[in-house]
Short mmCIF file of C-alpha atoms in Angstrom, two decimals:
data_model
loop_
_atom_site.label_atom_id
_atom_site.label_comp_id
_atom_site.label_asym_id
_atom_site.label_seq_id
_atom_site.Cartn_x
_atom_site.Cartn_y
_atom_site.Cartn_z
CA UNK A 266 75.42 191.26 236.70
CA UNK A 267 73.22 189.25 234.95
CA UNK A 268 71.55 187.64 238.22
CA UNK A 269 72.17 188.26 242.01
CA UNK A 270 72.43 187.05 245.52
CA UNK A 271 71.68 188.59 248.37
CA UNK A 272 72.60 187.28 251.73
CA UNK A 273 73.21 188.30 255.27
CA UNK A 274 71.61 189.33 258.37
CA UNK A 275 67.84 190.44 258.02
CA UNK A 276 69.25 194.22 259.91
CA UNK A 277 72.73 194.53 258.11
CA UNK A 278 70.94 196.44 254.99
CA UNK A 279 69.42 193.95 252.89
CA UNK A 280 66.12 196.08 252.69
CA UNK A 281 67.72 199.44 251.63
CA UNK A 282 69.89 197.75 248.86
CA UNK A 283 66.66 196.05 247.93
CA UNK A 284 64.87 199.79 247.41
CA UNK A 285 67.78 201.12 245.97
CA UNK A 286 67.55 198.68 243.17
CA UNK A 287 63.88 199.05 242.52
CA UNK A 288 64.10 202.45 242.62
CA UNK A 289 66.95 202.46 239.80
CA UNK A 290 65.25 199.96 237.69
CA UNK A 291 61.96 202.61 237.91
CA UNK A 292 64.05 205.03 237.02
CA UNK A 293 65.27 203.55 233.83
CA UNK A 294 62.74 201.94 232.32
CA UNK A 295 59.12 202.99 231.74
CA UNK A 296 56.35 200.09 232.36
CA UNK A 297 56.30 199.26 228.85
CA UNK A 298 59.86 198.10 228.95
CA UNK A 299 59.96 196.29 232.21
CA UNK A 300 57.66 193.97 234.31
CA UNK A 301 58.41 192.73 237.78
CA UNK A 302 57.40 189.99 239.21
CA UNK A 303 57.78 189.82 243.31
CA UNK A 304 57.98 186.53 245.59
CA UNK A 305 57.88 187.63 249.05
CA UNK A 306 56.10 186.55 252.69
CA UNK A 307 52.96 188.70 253.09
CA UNK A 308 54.49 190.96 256.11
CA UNK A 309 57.28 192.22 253.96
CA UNK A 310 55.31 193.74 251.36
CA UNK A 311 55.91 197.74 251.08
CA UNK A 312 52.87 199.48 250.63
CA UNK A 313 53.96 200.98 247.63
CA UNK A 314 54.17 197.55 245.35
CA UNK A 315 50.66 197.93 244.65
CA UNK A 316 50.64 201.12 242.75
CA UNK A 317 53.99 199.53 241.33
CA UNK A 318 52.64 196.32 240.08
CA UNK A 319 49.27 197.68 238.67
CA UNK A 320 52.11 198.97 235.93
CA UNK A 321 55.02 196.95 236.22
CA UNK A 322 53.15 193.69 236.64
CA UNK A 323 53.94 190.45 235.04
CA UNK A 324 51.86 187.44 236.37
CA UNK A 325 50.13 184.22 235.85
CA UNK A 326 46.44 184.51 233.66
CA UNK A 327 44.70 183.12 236.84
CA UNK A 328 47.14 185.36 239.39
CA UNK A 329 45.47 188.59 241.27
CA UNK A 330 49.02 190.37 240.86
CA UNK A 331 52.77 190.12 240.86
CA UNK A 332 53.52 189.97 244.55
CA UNK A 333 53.36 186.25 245.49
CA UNK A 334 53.11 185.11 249.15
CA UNK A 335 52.54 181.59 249.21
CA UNK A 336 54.79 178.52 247.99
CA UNK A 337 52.29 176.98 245.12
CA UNK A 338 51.84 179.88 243.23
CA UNK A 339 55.67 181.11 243.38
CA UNK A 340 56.66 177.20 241.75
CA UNK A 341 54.33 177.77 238.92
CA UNK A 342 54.89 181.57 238.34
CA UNK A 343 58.99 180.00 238.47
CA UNK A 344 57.65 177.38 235.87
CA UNK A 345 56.05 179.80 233.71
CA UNK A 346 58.97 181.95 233.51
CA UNK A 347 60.81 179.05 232.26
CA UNK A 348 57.86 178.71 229.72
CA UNK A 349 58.16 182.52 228.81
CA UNK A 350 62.16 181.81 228.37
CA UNK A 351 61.83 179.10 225.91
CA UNK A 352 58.83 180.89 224.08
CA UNK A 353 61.20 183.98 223.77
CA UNK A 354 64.33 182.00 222.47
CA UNK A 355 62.18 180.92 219.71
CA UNK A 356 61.19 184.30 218.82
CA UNK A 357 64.78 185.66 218.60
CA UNK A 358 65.56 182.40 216.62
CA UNK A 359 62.92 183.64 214.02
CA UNK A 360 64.01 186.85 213.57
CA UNK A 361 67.66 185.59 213.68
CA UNK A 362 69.20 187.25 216.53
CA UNK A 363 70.85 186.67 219.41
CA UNK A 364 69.42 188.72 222.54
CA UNK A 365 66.67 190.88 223.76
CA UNK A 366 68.57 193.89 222.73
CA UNK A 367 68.99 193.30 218.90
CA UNK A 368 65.91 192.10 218.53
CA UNK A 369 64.47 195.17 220.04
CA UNK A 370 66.54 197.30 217.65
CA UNK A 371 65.57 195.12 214.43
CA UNK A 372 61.85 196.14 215.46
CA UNK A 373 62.42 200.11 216.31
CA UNK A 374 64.31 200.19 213.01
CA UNK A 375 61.32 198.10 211.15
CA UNK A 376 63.70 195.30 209.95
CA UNK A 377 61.28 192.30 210.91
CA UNK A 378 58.97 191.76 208.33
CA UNK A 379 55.95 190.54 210.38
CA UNK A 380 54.12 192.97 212.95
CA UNK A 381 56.29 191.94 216.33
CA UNK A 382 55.74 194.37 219.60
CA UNK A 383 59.68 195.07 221.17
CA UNK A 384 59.91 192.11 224.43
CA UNK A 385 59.99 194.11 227.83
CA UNK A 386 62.37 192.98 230.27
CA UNK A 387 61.40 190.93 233.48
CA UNK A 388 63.70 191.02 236.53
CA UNK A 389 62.34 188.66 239.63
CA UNK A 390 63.06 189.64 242.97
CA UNK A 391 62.69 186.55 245.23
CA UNK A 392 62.71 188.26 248.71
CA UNK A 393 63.56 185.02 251.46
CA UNK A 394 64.58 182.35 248.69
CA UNK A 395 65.88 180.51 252.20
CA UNK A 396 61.74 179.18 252.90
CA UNK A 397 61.15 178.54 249.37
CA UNK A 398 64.41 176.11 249.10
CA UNK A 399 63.48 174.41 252.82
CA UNK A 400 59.62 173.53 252.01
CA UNK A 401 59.96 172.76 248.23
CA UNK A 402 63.57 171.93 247.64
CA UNK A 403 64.56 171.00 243.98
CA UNK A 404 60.35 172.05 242.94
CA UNK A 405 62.44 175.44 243.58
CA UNK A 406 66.09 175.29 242.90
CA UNK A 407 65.47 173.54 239.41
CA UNK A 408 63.44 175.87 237.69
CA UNK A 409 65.49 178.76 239.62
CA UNK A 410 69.03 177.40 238.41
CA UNK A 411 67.66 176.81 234.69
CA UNK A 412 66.31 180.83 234.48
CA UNK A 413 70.16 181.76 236.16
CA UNK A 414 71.75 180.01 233.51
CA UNK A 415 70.78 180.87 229.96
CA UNK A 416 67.56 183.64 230.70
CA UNK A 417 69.78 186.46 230.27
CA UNK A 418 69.71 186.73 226.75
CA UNK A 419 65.93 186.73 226.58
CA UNK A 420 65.49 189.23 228.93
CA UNK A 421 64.63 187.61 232.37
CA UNK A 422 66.80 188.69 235.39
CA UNK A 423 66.34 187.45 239.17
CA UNK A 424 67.53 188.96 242.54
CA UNK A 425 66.89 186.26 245.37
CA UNK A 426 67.53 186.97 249.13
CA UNK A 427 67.79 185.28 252.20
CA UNK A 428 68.97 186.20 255.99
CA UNK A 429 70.08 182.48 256.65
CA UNK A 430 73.13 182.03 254.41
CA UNK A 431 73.53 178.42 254.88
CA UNK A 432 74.63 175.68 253.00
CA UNK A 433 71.80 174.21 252.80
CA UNK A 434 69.94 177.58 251.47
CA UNK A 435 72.83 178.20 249.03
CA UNK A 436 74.01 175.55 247.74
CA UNK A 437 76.68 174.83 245.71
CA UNK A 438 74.70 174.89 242.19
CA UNK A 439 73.17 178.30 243.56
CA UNK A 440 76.31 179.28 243.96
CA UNK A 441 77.44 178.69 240.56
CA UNK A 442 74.47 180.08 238.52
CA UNK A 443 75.12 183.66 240.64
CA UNK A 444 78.21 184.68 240.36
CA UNK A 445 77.67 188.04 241.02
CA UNK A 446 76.91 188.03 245.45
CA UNK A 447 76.45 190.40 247.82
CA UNK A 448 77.23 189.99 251.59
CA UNK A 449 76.05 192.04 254.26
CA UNK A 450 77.24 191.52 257.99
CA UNK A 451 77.12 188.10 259.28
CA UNK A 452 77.23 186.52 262.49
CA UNK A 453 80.68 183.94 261.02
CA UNK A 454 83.16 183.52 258.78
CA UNK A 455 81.66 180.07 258.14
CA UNK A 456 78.69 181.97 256.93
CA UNK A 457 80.66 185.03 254.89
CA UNK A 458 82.10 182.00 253.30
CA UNK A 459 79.19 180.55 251.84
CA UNK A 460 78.11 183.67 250.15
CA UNK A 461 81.77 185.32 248.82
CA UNK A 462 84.07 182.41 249.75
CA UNK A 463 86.15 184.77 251.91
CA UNK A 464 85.65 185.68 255.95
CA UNK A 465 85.76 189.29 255.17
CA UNK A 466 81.65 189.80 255.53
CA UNK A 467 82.50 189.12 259.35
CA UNK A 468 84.20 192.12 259.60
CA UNK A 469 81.64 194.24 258.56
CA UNK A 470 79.97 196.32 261.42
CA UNK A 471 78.08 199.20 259.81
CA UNK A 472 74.41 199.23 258.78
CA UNK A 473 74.53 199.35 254.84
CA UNK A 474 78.27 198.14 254.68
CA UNK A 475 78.59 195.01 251.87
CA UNK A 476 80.70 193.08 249.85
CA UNK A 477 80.61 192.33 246.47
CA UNK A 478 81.86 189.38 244.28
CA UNK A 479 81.10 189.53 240.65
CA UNK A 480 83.18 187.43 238.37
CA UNK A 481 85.62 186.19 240.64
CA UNK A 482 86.60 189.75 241.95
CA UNK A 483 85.79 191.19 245.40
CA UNK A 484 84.89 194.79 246.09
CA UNK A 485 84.02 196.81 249.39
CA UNK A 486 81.03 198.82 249.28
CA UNK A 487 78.23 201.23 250.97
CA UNK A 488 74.84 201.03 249.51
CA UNK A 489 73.05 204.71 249.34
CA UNK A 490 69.82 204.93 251.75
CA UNK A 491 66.56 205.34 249.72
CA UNK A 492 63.80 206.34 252.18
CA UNK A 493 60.22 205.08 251.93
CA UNK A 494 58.21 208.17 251.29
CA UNK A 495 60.46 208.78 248.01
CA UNK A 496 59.75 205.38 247.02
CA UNK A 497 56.38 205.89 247.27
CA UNK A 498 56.44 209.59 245.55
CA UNK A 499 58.25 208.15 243.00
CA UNK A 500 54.89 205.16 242.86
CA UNK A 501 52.56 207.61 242.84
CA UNK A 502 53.68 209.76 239.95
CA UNK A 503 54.28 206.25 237.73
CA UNK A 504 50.46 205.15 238.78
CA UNK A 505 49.50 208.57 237.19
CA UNK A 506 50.43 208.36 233.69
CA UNK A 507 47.99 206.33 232.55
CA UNK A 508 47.04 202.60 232.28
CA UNK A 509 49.44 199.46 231.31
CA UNK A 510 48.23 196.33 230.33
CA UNK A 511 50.11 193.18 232.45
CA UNK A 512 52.56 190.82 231.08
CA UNK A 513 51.03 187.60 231.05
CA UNK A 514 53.03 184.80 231.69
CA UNK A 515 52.23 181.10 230.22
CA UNK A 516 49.69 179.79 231.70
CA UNK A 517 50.93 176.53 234.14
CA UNK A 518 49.38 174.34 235.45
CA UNK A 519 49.14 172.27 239.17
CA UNK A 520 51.35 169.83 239.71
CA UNK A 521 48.77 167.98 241.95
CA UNK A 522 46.44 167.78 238.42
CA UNK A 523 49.60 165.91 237.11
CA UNK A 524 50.54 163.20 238.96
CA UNK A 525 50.43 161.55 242.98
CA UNK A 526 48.12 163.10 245.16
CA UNK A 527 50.03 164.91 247.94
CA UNK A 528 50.10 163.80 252.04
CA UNK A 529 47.11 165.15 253.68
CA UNK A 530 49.38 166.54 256.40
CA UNK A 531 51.59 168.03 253.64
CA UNK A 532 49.85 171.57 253.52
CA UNK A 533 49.57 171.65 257.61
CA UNK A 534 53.60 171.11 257.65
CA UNK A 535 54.30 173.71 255.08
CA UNK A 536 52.10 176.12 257.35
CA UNK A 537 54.16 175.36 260.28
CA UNK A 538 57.77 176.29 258.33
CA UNK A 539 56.59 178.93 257.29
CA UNK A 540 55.27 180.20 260.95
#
């Protein structure tokens, strides 16, 4: 699974799959290996992120952190990973490879002449992609669709989620840069079909129950419950072992220094969405 959807209701399980991921990822890589970079509303922040992100933290050069909780800064930091895809592709161009993983190797095994550092991997977890797509439309769904397609090679992975799976959230070129979905209960087989194509999500009842469709095949499934305290244990002990450096991202900048000045009533409308 290269990228993936998540979509049902907000109490069918979204949250624990969403821990049960990070918690795998922190397993299996050390800091120096992966950065994270988290779009999210302000409310849904876990306490532990911020011991996570002070080591796991990829961000903009002007940015305070990795967790990102308002519209602006989540187009740029999408912008910038764009930017950080294209630098990348030139890298492994250079040293005449074709992924993140051989070009890694060439480096352990001292094959690349000049003095390179091994590229970590950055995975984006977009936590209610559904606000994002209704207040900033294609700003969003451009850059989003461009990383889906070809950032896999370079190392750049994204989880999005939303609890409205409409067609109007996922759209039909959302649809076909994530092939791999998952779909927790929903409230219609209208909406089941909009995230797996099939009515079968209706039929789910039990907290934690999903669906999966990667590559065309469907598969029933229980995600495992990861409990908050462990979570944060397993924070704590990573904060511990000494300092990381972040990942800086290209720097990007404003649209509004680019071109037309923006409606003065623009910024009071997004406010209201968002409420």
């Amino acid at each position: 699974m290269p990228h993936l959807l998540i979509a049902g209701d907000n109490d069918g399980g979204q949250k624990m799959l969403w821990d049960a991921i990070m918690l795998s990822l922190l397993y299996k890589k050390c800091p120096d290996e992966l950065k994270f970079v988290f779009i999210m509303k302000p409310e849904a922040i876990p306490d532990y992120y911020q011991k996570i992100q002070e080591r796991f933290c990829a961000k903009l050069p002007d940015a305070d952190g990795s967790v990102i909780t308002d519209c602006d800064t989540a187009i740029r930091t999408l912008d910038a990973l764009c930017a950080e895809m294209d630098k990348r592709y030139k890298v492994l161009y250079k040293a005449k490879v074709r992924n993140i993983e051989e070009y890694n190797q060439k480096i352990q095994n001292q094959e690349l002449k000049s003095q390179s550092n091994p590229l970590s991997y950055i995975v984006a977890f977009i936590e209610e992609f559904g606000d994002l797509m209704l207040i900033c439309g294609d700003e969003f769904e451009l850059p989003l669709c461009r990383l889906a397609q070809i950032s896999r090679a370079v190392g750049i992975h994204v989880i999005i989620a939303t609890g409205r799976p409409a067609t109007n959230i996922i759209t039909g070129t959302i649809k076909a840069n994530f092939p791999a979905r998952v779909a927790f209960p929903v409230r219609s087989d209208a909406e089941s079909r909009v995230v797996i194509d099939s009515p079968e999500a209706k039929k789910l009842t039990d907290y934690g129950d999903m669906f999966c469709r990667i590559k065309g095949k469907m598969e029933s499934a229980r995600i495992f419950s990861v409990g908050k305290k462990e979570l944060g244990k397993v924070a704590n002990y990573i904060y511990q072992q000494g300092t990381c450096h972040p990942y800086l991202l290209p720097p990007v900048e404003d649209s509004e220094e680019e071109g037309e000045e923006k409606d003065p009533l623009f910024e009071e409308a997004k406010r209201i969405i968002q409420k």
